[in-house]
């Protein structure tokens, strides 16, 4: 879900000016301190300081690894507070299932983000909407076009873009990372709007990238004081120190363009009778009449649905494909087995099709392992607890941001032997997919009612790219000055999207 998730619920160290101001708020809040609604203890976690809580303990670099270490001390539920904001990190599948699935009505909300949602107008992003009717209407509209029964209709575009990607790799293999990004942007623009993007400097893509950069900056909790003191959103732009308002104004414009420009383009094409089939065109066709009072809201939902396909899909699957390239360069024996399967099942006279997928168990296992090995969203996206709760002998206060440590769940050595190794074989038994092997989907796409709504489309894209690339290319590590292959090591970036 790409940057769809921004950095919701991801904890980072706060700048010191933010701390000072927040202290003030906390003192005020403390004056109205609410007595705890339960006599049960809070879940265990690192002991923090008065008022600021665990601000100095919070990991900035790959927090999923640090929480994994903390779990050895505190167990599979870790509770801590940062500037009054409670967090709960869940470490095992049992806990994420109990909380996000069994108690989903209480654990499906999102943290309030005034900078992003109220000032930058990212409110079209389903992933950020508060839990409730408006989110549910968006989710339903999105699901209608991305559930497992319908995503097959996007396969021709996915295959076409996978093939165009093969050609670009042939021309300039050194730019493979750029080509991956371009391929996914092109796929989604085509699916969502029927737009064919330019090879470089495409205005839609440039605009979206700028909006996503703003999102990524504003998504760091504490980056903007207005997230801690929402009333600051009313400060006028000219006011000294109100730089955040000027930034928000610029980002608001590009963010709005991401959703509106391509959608308006489709409307114009439809009016002229020249529109090509697309998600936006289908959504527009099924809108109520212009005179219908429901039209305004329905049109907004349609516009948001198409836009979120782009912002949700632009970066995420890209990251999974990058992991796949790294894995192939590091594990040549895996690559050989995958190529042998393609050669045996398909031969060398054509490229793999979607219809071949059931006959390619090793490739399917490789797609799964590419989602597990280096997770795209190692902490998924935090869910906010809507009301006070009691669970397993502990009290969980309303407003707690609950994070499922997807990395820990998919690197549990009791479930995945040698979890740091890339081994597609772990999903196979007697040469076929083993139904009893833990499927990375249990955590790689998040949890419960907010689980990634684009995961079926993403899975198809990954299959199309992986199988096409392996059918025609060998992926190898770069060569050093003496002509020897470089020793590669998996090093991932930190952040919500790894
Ligand atoms: C490897 C690929 C992807 C990964 C790892 C991924 C991951 C995620 C995660 C972790 C969430 C939040 C789940 C939660 O709150 O528990 C999410 C939400 C979402 N994703 Fe994805 N995503 C991927 C691809 C896509 C694609 C291709 C699309 C669009 C076509 C998409 C659309 C969405 C949407 C709409 C949501 C919001 C769901 C909601 O809040 O109700 N994602 N994704």
Coordinates of C-alpha atoms and ligand atoms in Angstrom, one line a residue:
X1 CA 0.0 0.0 0.0
X2 CA 2.8 2.1 -0.8
X3 CA 3.2 5.3 0.9
X4 CA -0.5 4.8 1.4
X5 CA 0.4 4.0 4.9
X6 CA 2.6 7.1 5.5
X7 CA 4.3 6.5 8.8
X8 CA 1.1 5.9 10.7
X9 CA 1.9 4.5 14.1
X10 CA 5.6 4.3 13.5
X11 CA 7.5 5.7 16.3
X12 CA 10.6 7.9 15.8
X13 CA 12.7 10.1 18.0
X14 CA 11.2 13.5 18.4
X15 CA 13.1 16.8 17.8
X16 CA 13.8 18.7 21.0
X17 CA 11.7 21.8 20.3
X18 CA 8.8 19.5 19.9
X19 CA 9.5 17.9 23.3
X20 CA 9.5 21.2 25.1
X21 CA 6.2 22.3 23.6
X22 CA 4.7 18.9 24.2
X23 CA 5.8 19.0 27.8
X24 CA 3.7 22.1 28.3
X25 CA 0.6 20.3 26.8
X26 CA 1.3 17.3 29.0
X27 CA 1.4 19.4 32.1
X28 CA -2.0 20.8 31.1
X29 CA -3.3 17.4 30.4
X30 CA -2.0 16.2 33.7
X31 CA -4.1 18.7 35.5
X32 CA -7.2 16.9 34.1
X33 CA -5.6 13.6 34.6
X34 CA -8.2 10.8 34.1
X35 CA -8.2 8.0 36.5
X36 CA -7.5 4.7 34.9
X37 CA -10.7 2.8 34.1
X38 CA -9.4 -0.6 35.2
X39 CA -7.5 -2.0 38.1
X40 CA -5.7 -4.4 35.7
X41 CA -2.0 -3.7 35.1
X42 CA -0.7 -2.3 31.8
X43 CA 1.2 -4.8 29.6
X44 CA 4.9 -5.0 30.4
X45 CA 7.4 -2.7 28.7
X46 CA 10.5 -0.6 29.2
X47 CA 10.2 1.8 32.1
X48 CA 10.0 5.4 30.9
X49 CA 10.4 8.9 32.5
X50 CA 7.6 11.0 33.9
X51 CA 5.8 13.0 31.2
X52 CA 8.0 12.2 28.3
X53 CA 7.7 8.4 28.7
X54 CA 10.0 6.3 26.6
X55 CA 11.0 9.0 24.3
X56 CA 14.7 8.3 24.7
X57 CA 14.3 4.5 24.2
X58 CA 12.5 4.7 20.9
X59 CA 14.5 3.1 18.1
X60 CA 14.9 5.2 14.9
X61 CA 16.8 2.5 13.0
X62 CA 14.9 -0.6 12.0
X63 CA 12.6 -0.5 15.1
X64 CA 11.2 -4.0 14.3
X65 CA 14.6 -5.5 15.2
X66 CA 14.7 -3.5 18.4
X67 CA 11.2 -4.6 19.4
X68 CA 12.2 -8.1 18.6
X69 CA 14.9 -7.8 21.2
X70 CA 12.6 -6.2 23.7
X71 CA 10.2 -9.1 23.3
X72 CA 12.9 -11.4 24.8
X73 CA 12.7 -9.3 27.9
X74 CA 9.1 -8.3 28.2
X75 CA 7.2 -11.0 26.3
X76 CA 5.0 -10.9 23.2
X77 CA 3.1 -7.7 24.2
X78 CA 5.2 -4.6 24.8
X79 CA 3.6 -1.4 26.1
X80 CA 5.3 2.0 26.3
X81 CA 4.3 5.6 26.1
X82 CA 5.9 8.5 24.2
X83 CA 4.8 12.0 25.2
X84 CA 1.6 10.6 26.6
X85 CA 0.8 8.5 23.5
X86 CA 0.5 4.8 24.4
X87 CA 1.9 2.2 22.1
X88 CA 1.4 -1.6 22.2
X89 CA 3.6 -3.8 20.0
X90 CA 2.3 -7.3 19.4
X91 CA 5.0 -9.9 18.7
X92 CA 3.3 -13.1 17.7
X93 CA 0.6 -14.3 15.3
X94 CA -1.5 -15.4 18.3
X95 CA -1.6 -11.9 19.7
X96 CA -2.3 -10.2 16.3
X97 CA -5.1 -12.6 15.7
X98 CA -6.7 -12.1 19.1
X99 CA -6.5 -8.3 18.8
X100 CA -6.8 -7.4 15.1
X101 CA -9.2 -10.2 14.1
X102 CA -11.2 -11.3 17.1
X103 CA -11.6 -7.8 18.4
X104 CA -11.5 -6.0 15.1
X105 CA -14.4 -3.6 15.9
X106 CA -12.2 -2.0 18.6
X107 CA -8.8 -2.2 16.8
X108 CA -9.4 -0.8 13.4
X109 CA -9.1 3.0 13.9
X110 CA -6.1 5.2 12.9
X111 CA -4.2 7.8 14.8
X112 CA -5.3 11.3 14.2
X113 CA -2.9 13.2 11.9
X114 CA -3.9 16.8 11.6
X115 CA -0.9 17.8 9.4
X116 CA -1.5 15.1 6.8
X117 CA -5.3 14.7 6.9
X118 CA -6.5 18.1 7.8
X119 CA -3.9 20.4 6.3
X120 CA -2.4 18.4 3.4
X121 CA -5.7 16.9 2.3
X122 CA -4.6 13.3 2.2
X123 CA -8.1 12.5 3.3
X124 CA -8.6 10.5 0.1
X125 CA -6.2 7.9 1.2
X126 CA -8.3 5.0 2.6
X127 CA -5.4 3.8 4.7
X128 CA -5.5 6.9 6.8
X129 CA -9.2 7.4 7.2
X130 CA -10.6 7.0 10.7
X131 CA -12.6 3.9 11.2
X132 CA -16.3 4.6 10.5
X133 CA -18.9 4.9 7.8
X134 CA -16.8 7.1 5.5
X135 CA -13.9 4.7 5.6
X136 CA -16.3 1.7 5.1
X137 CA -17.8 3.3 2.0
X138 CA -14.3 3.8 0.5
X139 CA -13.1 0.4 1.5
X140 CA -16.2 -1.2 -0.1
X141 CA -15.8 0.8 -3.3
X142 CA -12.1 -0.2 -3.5
X143 CA -12.7 -3.9 -2.6
X144 CA -15.3 -4.1 -5.4
X145 CA -12.5 -3.5 -8.0
X146 CA -9.6 -5.4 -6.2
X147 CA -11.1 -8.5 -4.7
X148 CA -9.7 -11.9 -5.7
X149 CA -12.6 -12.6 -8.1
X150 CA -12.0 -9.4 -10.2
X151 CA -8.2 -8.7 -10.2
X152 CA -7.8 -11.1 -13.2
X153 CA -9.1 -8.3 -15.4
X154 CA -5.9 -6.3 -14.8
X155 CA -3.6 -9.2 -15.8
X156 CA -3.3 -8.1 -19.5
X157 CA -1.9 -4.8 -18.3
X158 CA 0.4 -6.5 -15.8
X159 CA 1.8 -8.8 -18.4
X160 CA 2.2 -6.0 -20.9
X161 CA 4.1 -3.9 -18.4
X162 CA 6.2 -6.9 -17.3
X163 CA 7.3 -7.4 -20.9
X164 CA 8.0 -3.7 -21.4
X165 CA 10.2 -4.0 -18.3
X166 CA 12.1 -6.8 -19.9
X167 CA 12.9 -4.6 -22.9
X168 CA 14.0 -1.7 -20.7
X169 CA 16.3 -4.1 -18.8
X170 CA 17.9 -5.2 -22.1
X171 CA 18.6 -1.6 -23.1
X172 CA 20.0 -0.4 -19.7
X173 CA 20.2 -3.1 -17.1
X174 CA 22.2 -0.8 -14.8
X175 CA 19.0 1.3 -14.4
X176 CA 17.0 -1.7 -13.1
X177 CA 15.7 0.1 -10.0
X178 CA 14.3 3.0 -12.1
X179 CA 12.8 0.5 -14.5
X180 CA 11.0 -1.3 -11.6
X181 CA 9.5 2.0 -10.3
X182 CA 8.5 3.0 -13.8
X183 CA 6.9 -0.4 -14.5
X184 CA 4.7 -0.2 -11.5
X185 CA 3.7 3.4 -12.0
X186 CA 2.8 2.6 -15.6
X187 CA 0.8 -0.5 -14.6
X188 CA -1.3 1.5 -12.0
X189 CA -1.8 4.5 -14.2
X190 CA -3.1 2.3 -16.9
X191 CA -5.3 0.2 -14.7
X192 CA -6.7 3.2 -12.7
X193 CA -7.1 5.8 -15.5
X194 CA -6.2 4.1 -18.8
X195 CA -3.3 6.6 -19.1
X196 CA -0.1 5.6 -20.8
X197 CA 2.7 7.4 -19.0
X198 CA 5.8 8.9 -20.6
X199 CA 9.1 7.1 -20.5
X200 CA 10.6 9.9 -18.4
X201 CA 9.4 13.1 -16.7
X202 CA 5.8 12.1 -16.9
X203 CA 3.8 14.9 -15.3
X204 CA 1.4 12.6 -13.4
X205 CA 4.3 10.6 -11.9
X206 CA 6.4 13.6 -11.0
X207 CA 3.4 15.1 -9.3
X208 CA 2.7 11.9 -7.3
X209 CA 6.3 11.6 -6.3
X210 CA 6.3 15.1 -4.9
X211 CA 3.1 14.5 -3.0
X212 CA 4.5 11.2 -1.6
X213 CA 7.7 13.0 -0.5
X214 CA 5.6 15.4 1.5
X215 CA 3.7 12.6 2.9
X216 CA 6.8 10.8 4.0
X217 CA 8.2 13.9 5.7
X218 CA 4.9 14.8 7.4
X219 CA 4.4 11.2 8.4
X220 CA 7.2 11.2 10.9
X221 CA 5.4 11.6 14.2
X222 CA 6.4 14.8 15.9
X223 CA 7.9 16.3 12.7
X224 CA 5.2 19.0 12.9
X225 CA 4.0 20.4 16.2
X226 CA 0.4 20.7 14.9
X227 CA 0.1 16.9 15.2
X228 CA 0.6 17.3 19.0
X229 CA -1.4 20.6 19.3
X230 CA -4.1 20.3 16.6
X231 CA -5.5 23.7 17.4
X232 CA -2.3 25.2 15.7
X233 CA -3.9 24.3 12.4
X234 CA -5.9 27.6 12.7
X235 CA -2.7 29.7 12.8
X236 CA -2.6 31.9 9.6
X237 CA 0.1 31.2 7.1
X238 CA 1.7 34.7 7.5
X239 CA 2.2 34.1 11.3
X240 CA 5.9 34.0 12.4
X241 CA 6.9 30.3 12.8
X242 CA 4.0 29.1 10.8
X243 CA 6.3 27.5 8.2
X244 CA 4.3 24.3 8.5
X245 CA 1.3 26.0 7.1
X246 CA 3.2 27.2 4.0
X247 CA 4.6 23.8 3.5
X248 CA 1.1 22.3 4.0
X249 CA -0.3 24.7 1.4
X250 CA 2.2 23.6 -1.2
X251 CA 1.7 19.9 -0.5
X252 CA -2.0 20.3 -0.4
X253 CA -1.9 21.6 -4.0
X254 CA 0.2 18.7 -5.3
X255 CA -1.8 16.1 -3.2
X256 CA -5.1 17.4 -4.6
X257 CA -3.6 17.2 -8.2
X258 CA -2.7 13.6 -7.7
X259 CA -6.4 12.7 -7.1
X260 CA -8.1 15.3 -9.4
X261 CA -6.0 15.7 -12.5
X262 CA -6.1 12.2 -13.9
X263 CA -9.7 11.8 -12.8
X264 CA -10.7 15.0 -14.7
X265 CA -8.8 13.8 -17.7
X266 CA -10.9 10.6 -17.8
X267 CA -14.1 12.6 -17.4
X268 CA -13.1 14.8 -20.3
X269 CA -12.2 11.8 -22.4
X270 CA -15.6 10.2 -21.6
X271 CA -17.4 13.4 -22.6
X272 CA -15.6 13.3 -25.9
X273 CA -16.3 9.6 -26.3
X274 CA -12.6 8.8 -26.5
X275 CA -12.0 7.2 -23.1
X276 CA -10.3 3.8 -22.9
X277 CA -11.5 1.3 -20.3
X278 CA -10.2 2.0 -16.8
X279 CA -11.1 1.8 -13.2
X280 CA -12.0 5.5 -13.2
X281 CA -14.1 5.2 -16.3
X282 CA -16.0 2.2 -14.7
X283 CA -16.5 4.2 -11.5
X284 CA -17.7 7.3 -13.3
X285 CA -20.2 5.3 -15.4
X286 CA -21.8 3.9 -12.3
X287 CA -22.3 7.3 -10.6
X288 CA -25.8 8.5 -9.8
X289 CA -27.3 11.1 -12.1
X290 CA -25.9 14.7 -11.8
X291 CA -29.2 15.8 -10.2
X292 CA -29.1 13.1 -7.6
X293 CA -28.2 14.5 -4.1
X294 CA -25.9 11.5 -3.5
X295 CA -23.8 12.4 -6.6
X296 CA -21.2 14.7 -4.9
X297 CA -20.2 12.2 -2.2
X298 CA -20.3 9.2 -4.6
X299 CA -18.1 11.1 -7.1
X300 CA -15.6 11.9 -4.3
X301 CA -15.4 8.2 -3.3
X302 CA -14.9 7.3 -7.0
X303 CA -12.1 9.8 -7.3
X304 CA -10.5 8.7 -4.1
X305 CA -10.7 5.0 -5.0
X306 CA -8.8 5.5 -8.3
X307 CA -6.2 7.7 -6.6
X308 CA -5.5 5.3 -3.8
X309 CA -4.8 2.6 -6.2
X310 CA -1.8 4.7 -7.4
X311 CA -0.5 5.9 -4.0
X312 CA -1.1 2.5 -2.5
X313 CA 0.5 0.5 -5.2
X314 CA 3.3 2.8 -6.4
X315 CA 6.1 2.0 -3.9
X316 CA 5.1 -1.2 -2.2
X317 CA 5.3 -3.9 -4.8
X318 CA 8.4 -2.1 -6.1
X319 CA 10.1 -2.8 -2.8
X320 CA 9.2 -6.5 -3.1
X321 CA 10.6 -6.7 -6.6
X322 CA 13.8 -5.1 -5.4
X323 CA 14.1 -7.8 -2.7
X324 CA 13.6 -10.4 -5.4
X325 CA 16.5 -9.0 -7.5
X326 CA 18.7 -9.0 -4.4
X327 CA 17.8 -12.5 -3.4
X328 CA 18.5 -13.8 -6.9
X329 CA 21.9 -12.2 -6.9
X330 CA 22.7 -13.7 -3.5
X331 CA 21.2 -17.1 -4.0
X332 CA 22.2 -18.4 -7.4
X333 CA 21.1 -22.0 -6.7
X334 CA 17.5 -20.8 -6.0
X335 CA 17.6 -18.9 -9.3
X336 CA 18.7 -22.0 -11.2
X337 CA 15.9 -24.1 -9.7
X338 CA 13.3 -21.5 -10.6
X339 CA 14.7 -21.2 -14.2
X340 CA 14.8 -25.0 -14.5
X341 CA 11.1 -25.1 -13.5
X342 CA 10.2 -22.5 -16.1
X343 CA 12.2 -24.3 -18.8
X344 CA 10.6 -27.6 -18.0
X345 CA 7.0 -26.4 -17.8
X346 CA 7.0 -23.7 -20.4
X347 CA 10.0 -24.2 -22.6
X348 CA 12.0 -21.4 -24.1
X349 CA 9.7 -20.4 -27.0
X350 CA 7.4 -18.1 -25.0
X351 CA 7.1 -16.1 -21.8
X352 CA 5.2 -17.3 -18.8
X353 CA 1.5 -16.5 -18.7
X354 CA -0.9 -16.2 -15.8
X355 CA -2.5 -19.5 -16.9
X356 CA 0.9 -21.2 -16.2
X357 CA 0.9 -20.2 -12.6
X358 CA -0.8 -23.3 -11.1
X359 CA 1.9 -25.4 -12.8
X360 CA 4.8 -23.5 -11.3
X361 CA 5.0 -24.4 -7.6
X362 CA 8.6 -23.3 -7.2
X363 CA 7.9 -19.8 -8.7
X364 CA 4.9 -19.5 -6.4
X365 CA 7.1 -20.4 -3.4
X366 CA 9.6 -17.8 -4.6
X367 CA 6.9 -15.1 -4.7
X368 CA 5.9 -15.9 -1.1
X369 CA 9.5 -15.9 0.1
X370 CA 10.0 -12.5 -1.6
X371 CA 7.2 -11.1 0.5
X372 CA 8.7 -12.7 3.7
X373 CA 12.5 -12.4 3.5
X374 CA 12.8 -8.6 3.6
X375 CA 9.4 -7.3 4.5
X376 CA 8.1 -4.3 2.6
X377 CA 6.2 -3.0 5.7
X378 CA 7.9 -4.7 8.7
X379 CA 5.6 -3.1 11.3
X380 CA 2.6 -2.9 8.9
X381 CA 0.6 0.1 9.9
X382 CA -0.5 0.9 13.5
X383 CA -4.2 0.5 14.4
X384 CA -5.7 2.7 17.1
X385 CA -7.8 1.2 19.8
X386 CA -11.2 3.0 19.9
X387 CA -12.2 2.2 23.5
X388 CA -10.6 1.0 26.8
X389 CA -10.1 -2.8 26.7
X390 CA -9.0 -5.6 28.9
X391 CA -7.1 -8.5 27.3
X392 CA -5.2 -11.4 28.8
X393 CA -5.1 -9.9 32.2
X394 CA -3.9 -6.5 31.0
X395 CA -5.6 -3.1 30.5
X396 CA -5.3 -1.5 27.1
X397 CA -6.3 2.2 27.2
X398 CA -8.4 3.8 24.5
X399 CA -6.2 5.7 22.0
X400 CA -3.4 3.1 22.2
X401 CA -1.6 2.7 18.8
X402 CA -1.3 -1.1 18.4
X403 CA 1.5 -2.3 16.1
X404 CA 1.8 -5.8 14.8
X405 CA 5.5 -6.7 14.4
X406 CA 5.1 -8.4 11.1
X407 CA 8.8 -8.9 10.8
X408 CA 8.9 -10.9 14.0
X409 CA 6.0 -13.0 13.0
X410 CA 7.6 -13.9 9.7
X411 CA 11.1 -14.4 11.2
X412 CA 10.0 -16.6 14.1
X413 CA 12.7 -19.3 14.1
X414 CA 10.3 -21.9 15.5
X415 CA 8.1 -21.5 12.4
X416 CA 10.7 -20.5 9.7
X417 CA 14.0 -22.4 10.2
X418 CA 17.0 -20.1 9.4
X419 CA 14.6 -17.2 9.0
X420 CA 17.3 -14.8 7.6
X421 CA 17.9 -17.1 4.7
X422 CA 16.0 -16.9 1.4
X423 CA 14.5 -20.4 1.0
X424 CA 11.5 -20.9 -1.2
X425 CA 11.7 -24.6 -0.3
X426 CA 10.1 -23.8 3.0
X427 CA 6.7 -23.6 1.3
X428 CA 7.0 -26.8 -0.6
X429 CA 6.3 -30.5 0.2
X430 CA 6.8 -33.2 -2.3
X431 CA 7.4 -30.6 -5.0
X432 CA 4.0 -28.9 -4.4
X433 CA 3.0 -25.9 -2.2
X434 CA 2.6 -27.1 1.3
X435 CA -0.8 -26.0 2.7
X436 CA 0.5 -26.3 6.2
X437 CA 3.4 -23.9 5.7
X438 CA 2.8 -20.4 7.3
X439 CA 1.7 -18.1 4.5
X440 CA 3.5 -14.7 4.7
X441 CA 0.1 -13.1 3.9
X442 CA -0.8 -13.6 7.6
X443 CA 1.3 -10.5 8.4
X444 CA 3.1 -9.1 5.3
X445 CA 0.0 -7.0 4.3
X446 CA -1.1 -5.9 7.7
X447 CA -4.0 -7.2 9.8
X448 CA -7.7 -7.4 10.5
X449 CA -10.2 -5.1 8.8
X450 CA -7.5 -2.7 7.7
X451 CA -5.5 -5.4 5.9
X452 CA -4.1 -4.2 2.6
X453 CA -6.9 -4.0 0.1
X454 CA -4.6 -4.2 -2.9
X455 CA -2.8 -7.4 -2.0
X456 CA -4.4 -9.7 -4.7
X457 CA -3.4 -7.2 -7.4
X458 CA 0.1 -6.9 -5.9
X459 CA 0.5 -10.7 -5.8
X460 CA -0.3 -10.9 -9.5
X461 CA 2.2 -8.2 -10.3
X462 CA 4.9 -9.9 -8.4
X463 CA 4.2 -13.2 -10.2
X464 CA 4.2 -11.5 -13.6
X465 CA 7.6 -9.7 -13.0
X466 CA 9.4 -12.6 -11.2
X467 CA 8.4 -15.3 -13.8
X468 CA 9.1 -13.0 -16.8
X469 CA 12.5 -11.9 -15.6
X470 CA 13.6 -15.4 -14.7
X471 CA 12.5 -16.8 -18.0
X472 CA 14.9 -14.6 -19.9
X473 CA 17.7 -13.2 -17.7
X474 CA 20.3 -14.3 -15.2
X475 CA 20.5 -12.0 -12.2
X476 CA 24.1 -11.8 -10.9
X477 CA 26.0 -9.7 -8.4
X478 CA 28.1 -6.8 -9.7
X479 CA 31.7 -7.4 -10.6
X480 CA 34.6 -5.7 -8.8
X481 CA 37.7 -4.1 -10.4
X482 CA 39.4 -7.5 -10.5
X483 CA 36.5 -9.1 -12.3
X484 CA 35.3 -11.0 -9.2
X485 CA 31.6 -11.0 -8.1
X486 CA 31.0 -8.7 -5.2
X487 CA 29.9 -10.3 -1.9
X488 CA 26.3 -9.0 -1.4
X489 CA 24.6 -8.4 2.0
X490 CA 20.9 -7.7 2.5
X491 CA 20.8 -4.2 4.0
X492 CA 17.3 -2.6 4.0
X493 CA 16.3 1.0 4.6
X494 CA 14.4 1.9 7.7
X495 CA 11.0 3.6 7.8
X496 CA 7.4 2.5 7.3
X497 CA 8.3 1.2 3.9
X498 CA 11.5 -0.7 4.0
Ligands
LIG1 C1 3.9 -5.6 -1.6 C2 2.9 -4.8 -1.8 C3 2.1 -4.2 -0.6 C4 2.3 -4.2 0.7 C5 3.4 -4.9 1.5 C6 1.2 -3.5 1.3 C7 1.1 -3.3 2.7 C8 0.0 -2.6 3.2 C9 -0.2 -2.5 4.7 C10 0.7 -3.0 5.7 C11 -1.4 -1.8 4.9 C12 -2.0 -1.4 6.2 C13 -2.6 -2.6 6.8 C14 -3.1 -2.4 8.2 O1 -3.4 -1.3 8.6 O2 -3.0 -3.4 9.0 C15 -1.9 -1.5 3.6 C16 -3.1 -0.9 3.3 C17 -3.6 -0.6 2.1 N1 -3.1 -1.0 0.9 FE1 -1.4 -2.0 0.6 N2 0.4 -3.0 0.3 C18 0.9 -3.4 -0.9 C19 0.3 -3.2 -2.2 C20 -0.8 -2.5 -2.4 C21 -1.3 -2.2 -3.7 C22 -0.7 -2.7 -5.0 C23 -2.5 -1.4 -3.5 C24 -3.4 -0.9 -4.5 C25 -3.7 -1.4 -5.7 C26 -2.6 -1.3 -2.1 C27 -3.7 -0.6 -1.5 C28 -3.9 -0.5 -0.1 C29 -5.0 0.2 0.5 C30 -6.2 0.8 -0.3 C31 -4.9 0.1 1.9 C32 -5.8 0.7 2.9 C33 -6.6 -0.3 3.6 C34 -7.4 0.3 4.8 O3 -7.0 1.1 5.5 O4 -8.6 -0.1 4.8 N3 -1.6 -1.9 -1.4 N4 -1.1 -2.1 2.6

